[in-house]
Coordinates of C-alpha atoms and ligand atoms in Angstrom, one line a residue:
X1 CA -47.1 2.3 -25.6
X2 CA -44.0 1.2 -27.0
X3 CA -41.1 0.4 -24.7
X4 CA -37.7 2.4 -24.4
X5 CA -35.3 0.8 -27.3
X6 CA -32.5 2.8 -25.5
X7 CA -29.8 -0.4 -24.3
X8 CA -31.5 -2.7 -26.0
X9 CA -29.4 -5.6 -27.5
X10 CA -29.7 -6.6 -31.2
X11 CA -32.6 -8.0 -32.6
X12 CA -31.8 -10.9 -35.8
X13 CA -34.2 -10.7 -38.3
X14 CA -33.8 -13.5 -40.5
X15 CA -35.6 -13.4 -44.0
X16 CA -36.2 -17.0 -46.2
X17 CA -37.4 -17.8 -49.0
X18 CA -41.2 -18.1 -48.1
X19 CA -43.5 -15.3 -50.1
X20 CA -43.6 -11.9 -48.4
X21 CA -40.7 -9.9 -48.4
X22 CA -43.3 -6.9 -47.3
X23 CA -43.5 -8.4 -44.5
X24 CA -39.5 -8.7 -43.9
X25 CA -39.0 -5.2 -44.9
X26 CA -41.6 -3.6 -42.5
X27 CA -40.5 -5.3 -39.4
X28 CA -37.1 -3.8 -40.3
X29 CA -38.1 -0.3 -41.5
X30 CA -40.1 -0.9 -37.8
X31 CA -37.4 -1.3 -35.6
X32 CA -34.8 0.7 -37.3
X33 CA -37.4 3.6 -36.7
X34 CA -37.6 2.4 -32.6
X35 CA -33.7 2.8 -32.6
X36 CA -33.4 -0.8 -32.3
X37 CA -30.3 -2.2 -33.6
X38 CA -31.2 -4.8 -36.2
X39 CA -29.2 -7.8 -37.4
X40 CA -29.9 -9.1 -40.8
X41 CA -29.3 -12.0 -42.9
X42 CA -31.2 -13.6 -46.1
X43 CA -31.1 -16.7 -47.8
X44 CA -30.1 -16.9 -51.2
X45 CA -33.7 -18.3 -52.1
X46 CA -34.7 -15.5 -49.8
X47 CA -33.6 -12.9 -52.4
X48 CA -35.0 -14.5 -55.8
X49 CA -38.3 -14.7 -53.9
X50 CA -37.6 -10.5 -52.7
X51 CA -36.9 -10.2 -56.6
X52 CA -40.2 -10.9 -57.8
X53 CA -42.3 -9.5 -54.7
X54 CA -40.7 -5.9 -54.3
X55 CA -40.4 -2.8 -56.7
X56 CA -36.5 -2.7 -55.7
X57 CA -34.0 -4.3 -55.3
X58 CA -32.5 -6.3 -51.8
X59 CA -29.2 -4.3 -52.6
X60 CA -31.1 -1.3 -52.5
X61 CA -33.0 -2.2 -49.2
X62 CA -29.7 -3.1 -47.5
X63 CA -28.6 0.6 -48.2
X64 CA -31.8 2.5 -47.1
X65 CA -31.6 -0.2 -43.7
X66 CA -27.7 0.6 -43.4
X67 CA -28.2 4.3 -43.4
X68 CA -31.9 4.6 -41.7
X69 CA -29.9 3.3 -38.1
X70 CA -27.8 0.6 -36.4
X71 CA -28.5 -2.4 -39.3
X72 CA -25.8 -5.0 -39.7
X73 CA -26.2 -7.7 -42.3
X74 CA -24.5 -11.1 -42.6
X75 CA -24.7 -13.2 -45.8
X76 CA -26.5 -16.7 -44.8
X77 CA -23.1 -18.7 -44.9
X78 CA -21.4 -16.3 -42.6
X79 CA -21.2 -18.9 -40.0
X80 CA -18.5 -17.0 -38.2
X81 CA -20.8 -13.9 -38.0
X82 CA -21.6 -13.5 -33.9
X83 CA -25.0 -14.4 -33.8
X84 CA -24.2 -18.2 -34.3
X85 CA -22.9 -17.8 -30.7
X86 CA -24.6 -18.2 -28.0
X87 CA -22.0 -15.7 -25.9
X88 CA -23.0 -12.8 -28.4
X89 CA -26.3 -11.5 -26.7
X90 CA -29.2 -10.6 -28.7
X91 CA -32.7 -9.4 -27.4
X92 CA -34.0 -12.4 -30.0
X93 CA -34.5 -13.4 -33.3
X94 CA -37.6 -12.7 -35.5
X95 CA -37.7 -15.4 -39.0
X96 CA -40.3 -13.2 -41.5
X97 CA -41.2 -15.0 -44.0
X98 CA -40.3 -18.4 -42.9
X99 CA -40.3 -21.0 -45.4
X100 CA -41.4 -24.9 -44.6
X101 CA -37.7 -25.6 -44.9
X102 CA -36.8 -23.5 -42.5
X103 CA -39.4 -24.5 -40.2
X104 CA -38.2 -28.0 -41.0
X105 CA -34.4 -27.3 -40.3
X106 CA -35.3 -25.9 -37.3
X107 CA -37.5 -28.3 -35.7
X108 CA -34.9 -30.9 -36.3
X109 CA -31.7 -28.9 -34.8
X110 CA -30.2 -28.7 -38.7
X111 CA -27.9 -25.3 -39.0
X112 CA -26.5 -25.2 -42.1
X113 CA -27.0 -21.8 -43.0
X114 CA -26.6 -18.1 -40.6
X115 CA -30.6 -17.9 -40.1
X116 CA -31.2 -21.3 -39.2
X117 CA -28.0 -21.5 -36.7
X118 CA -28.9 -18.1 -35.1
X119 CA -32.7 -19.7 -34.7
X120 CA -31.1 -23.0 -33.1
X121 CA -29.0 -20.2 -31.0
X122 CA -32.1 -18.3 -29.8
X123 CA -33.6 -21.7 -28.5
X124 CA -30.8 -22.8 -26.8
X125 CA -30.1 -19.8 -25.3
X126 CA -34.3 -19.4 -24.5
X127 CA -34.3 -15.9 -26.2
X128 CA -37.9 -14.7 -27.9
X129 CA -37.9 -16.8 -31.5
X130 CA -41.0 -15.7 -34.0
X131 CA -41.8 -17.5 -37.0
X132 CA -43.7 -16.2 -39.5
X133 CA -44.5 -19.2 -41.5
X134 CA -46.2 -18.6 -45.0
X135 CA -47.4 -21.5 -47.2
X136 CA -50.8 -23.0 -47.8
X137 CA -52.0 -25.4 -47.7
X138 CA -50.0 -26.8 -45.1
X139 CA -49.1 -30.4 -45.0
X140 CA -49.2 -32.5 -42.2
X141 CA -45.5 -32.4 -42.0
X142 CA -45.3 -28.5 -42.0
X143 CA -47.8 -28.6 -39.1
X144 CA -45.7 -31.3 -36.8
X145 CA -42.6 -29.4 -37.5
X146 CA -44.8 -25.6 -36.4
X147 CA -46.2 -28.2 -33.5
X148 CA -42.8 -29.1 -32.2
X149 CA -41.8 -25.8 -32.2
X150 CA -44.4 -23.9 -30.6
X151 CA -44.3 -26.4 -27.9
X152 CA -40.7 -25.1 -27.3
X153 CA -42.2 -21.4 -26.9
X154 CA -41.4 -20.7 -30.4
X155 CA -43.8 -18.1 -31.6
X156 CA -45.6 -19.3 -34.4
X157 CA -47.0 -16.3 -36.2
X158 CA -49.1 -16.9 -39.9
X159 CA -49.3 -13.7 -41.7
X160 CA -52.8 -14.0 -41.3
X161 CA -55.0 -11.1 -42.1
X162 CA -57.5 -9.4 -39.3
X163 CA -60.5 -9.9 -40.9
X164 CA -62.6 -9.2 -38.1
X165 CA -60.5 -5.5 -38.1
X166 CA -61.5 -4.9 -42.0
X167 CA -58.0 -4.3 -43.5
X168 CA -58.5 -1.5 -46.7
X169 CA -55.5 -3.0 -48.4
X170 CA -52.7 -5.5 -48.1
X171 CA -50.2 -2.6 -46.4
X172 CA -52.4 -2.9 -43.8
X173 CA -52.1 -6.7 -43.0
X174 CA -48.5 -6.3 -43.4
X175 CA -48.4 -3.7 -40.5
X176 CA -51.1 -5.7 -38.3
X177 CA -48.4 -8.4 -38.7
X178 CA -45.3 -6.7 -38.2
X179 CA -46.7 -5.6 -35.4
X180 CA -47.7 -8.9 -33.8
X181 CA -44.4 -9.5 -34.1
X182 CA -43.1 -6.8 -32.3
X183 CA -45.6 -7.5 -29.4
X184 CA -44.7 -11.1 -29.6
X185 CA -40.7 -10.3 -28.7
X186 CA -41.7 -8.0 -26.4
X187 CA -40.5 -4.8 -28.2
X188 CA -43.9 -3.3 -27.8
X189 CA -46.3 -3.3 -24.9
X190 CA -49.3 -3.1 -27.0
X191 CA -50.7 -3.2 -30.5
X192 CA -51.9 0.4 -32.0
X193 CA -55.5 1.3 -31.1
X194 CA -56.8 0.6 -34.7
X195 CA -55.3 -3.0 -34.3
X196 CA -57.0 -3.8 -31.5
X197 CA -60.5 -5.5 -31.5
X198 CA -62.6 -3.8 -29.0
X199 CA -66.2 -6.1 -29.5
X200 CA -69.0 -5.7 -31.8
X201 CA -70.0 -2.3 -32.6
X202 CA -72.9 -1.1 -30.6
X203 CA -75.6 0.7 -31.4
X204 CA -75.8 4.3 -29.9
X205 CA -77.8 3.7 -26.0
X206 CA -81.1 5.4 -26.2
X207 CA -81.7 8.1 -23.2
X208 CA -83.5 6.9 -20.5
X209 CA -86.7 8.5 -19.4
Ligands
FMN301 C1 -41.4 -16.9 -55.7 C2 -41.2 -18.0 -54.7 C3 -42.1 -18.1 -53.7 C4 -42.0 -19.1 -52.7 N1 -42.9 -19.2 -51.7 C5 -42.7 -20.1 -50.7 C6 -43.6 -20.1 -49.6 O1 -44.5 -19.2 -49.5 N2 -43.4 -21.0 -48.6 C7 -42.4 -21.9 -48.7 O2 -42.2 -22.6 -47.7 N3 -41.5 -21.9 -49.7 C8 -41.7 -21.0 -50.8 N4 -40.8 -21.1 -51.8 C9 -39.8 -22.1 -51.9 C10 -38.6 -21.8 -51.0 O3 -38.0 -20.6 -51.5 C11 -37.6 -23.0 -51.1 O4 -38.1 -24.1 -50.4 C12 -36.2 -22.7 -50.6 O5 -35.4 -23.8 -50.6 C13 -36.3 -22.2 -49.2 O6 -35.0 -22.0 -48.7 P1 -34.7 -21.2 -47.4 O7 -35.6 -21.8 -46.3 O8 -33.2 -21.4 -47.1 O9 -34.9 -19.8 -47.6 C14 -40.9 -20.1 -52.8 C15 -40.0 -20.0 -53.9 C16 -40.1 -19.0 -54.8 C17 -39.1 -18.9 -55.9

């Protein structure tokens, strides 16, 4: 069941430069459509990366966003934007994709740009933070800096497909991720019954007798 969004503060989603823009623009589409009020920003690597994964364009996604519901975006140097303060309340911060090197200015407290200071915000503060790193294979550097940060409570979320659920297509690992993420900040109380593994199938019980 998916909880009230009625009062509930902003949620930052902050898109890098990591493959899967899908992945960015479904959590979005997602919680516009739970009337939640979303706060964007992208990094410039971000969009060149959105340029050759999507059939249109980041411009035109930030006009569907603007008029689907409460979206606000912030260019990645608006350092002045709210959420790089702390006093500005936010329900949390989803990162989707998340690049190593925003994994790695994370871990190590570096906020140059909007989405890395509103991440460095989020832990301060100890508001829900979900990564959704993307790269393989993973060097042992990307997995100190994910280690690090999951030992802060970080969510560390690989878009990882369900194969144990048998996704027909790729839309479909997309939405199983979008919404583990939405579970993961608490902005649902449960995933969709056909995300859900329920055990092996059984074969039909005989009748006794
Ligand atoms: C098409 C494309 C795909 C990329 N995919 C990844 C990826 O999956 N993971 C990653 O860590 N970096 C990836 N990169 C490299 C990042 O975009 C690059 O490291 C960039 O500096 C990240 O900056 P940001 O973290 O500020 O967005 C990709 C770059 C391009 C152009």
């Amino acid at each position: 069941m998916n909880r009230t969004t009625a009062g509930i503060k902003p949620v930052v989603v902050g898109i890098s430069g990591a493959s899967g823009s899908a992945i960015a623009s479904r959590l979005i589409d997602a919680l516009l459509a739970m009337n939640a009020p979303v706060i964007a920003t992208a990094s410039s690597a971000a969009r060149m990366v959105w340029q050759q994964e999507m059939d249109h364009s980041f411009g035109e996604a930030l006009e569907q966003w603007q008029s689907a519901g409460d979206f606000t975006y912030h260019p990645p140097g608006d350092l002045a934007a709210p959420i790089a303060s702390g006093t500005f309340a936010t329900h949390g911060m989803a990162i989707v994709p998340c690049s190593m090197s925003t994994v790695a200015a994370i871990a190590h407290g570096f906020s140059d740009n909007l989405i890395r200071r509103a991440a460095d915000v989020c832990i301060k503060e100890r508001r829900p933070l979900t990564l959704v790193p993307r790269e393989t294979p993973l060097s042992a550097i990307h997995l100190e800096n994910m280690a690090s940060l999951a030992r802060l409570g970080i969510t560390i979320l690989p878009p990882e497909p369900p194969f144990y659920l048998k996704p027909q297509s790729l839309d479909d690992v997309v939405d199983f991720v979008v919404n583990r993420a939405l579970a993961s900040l608490g902005l649902i109380d449960a995933l969709p019954d056909s995300m859900r593994y329920e055990g092996p199938a059984r074969p039909p019980t005989r009748p006794r007798g």
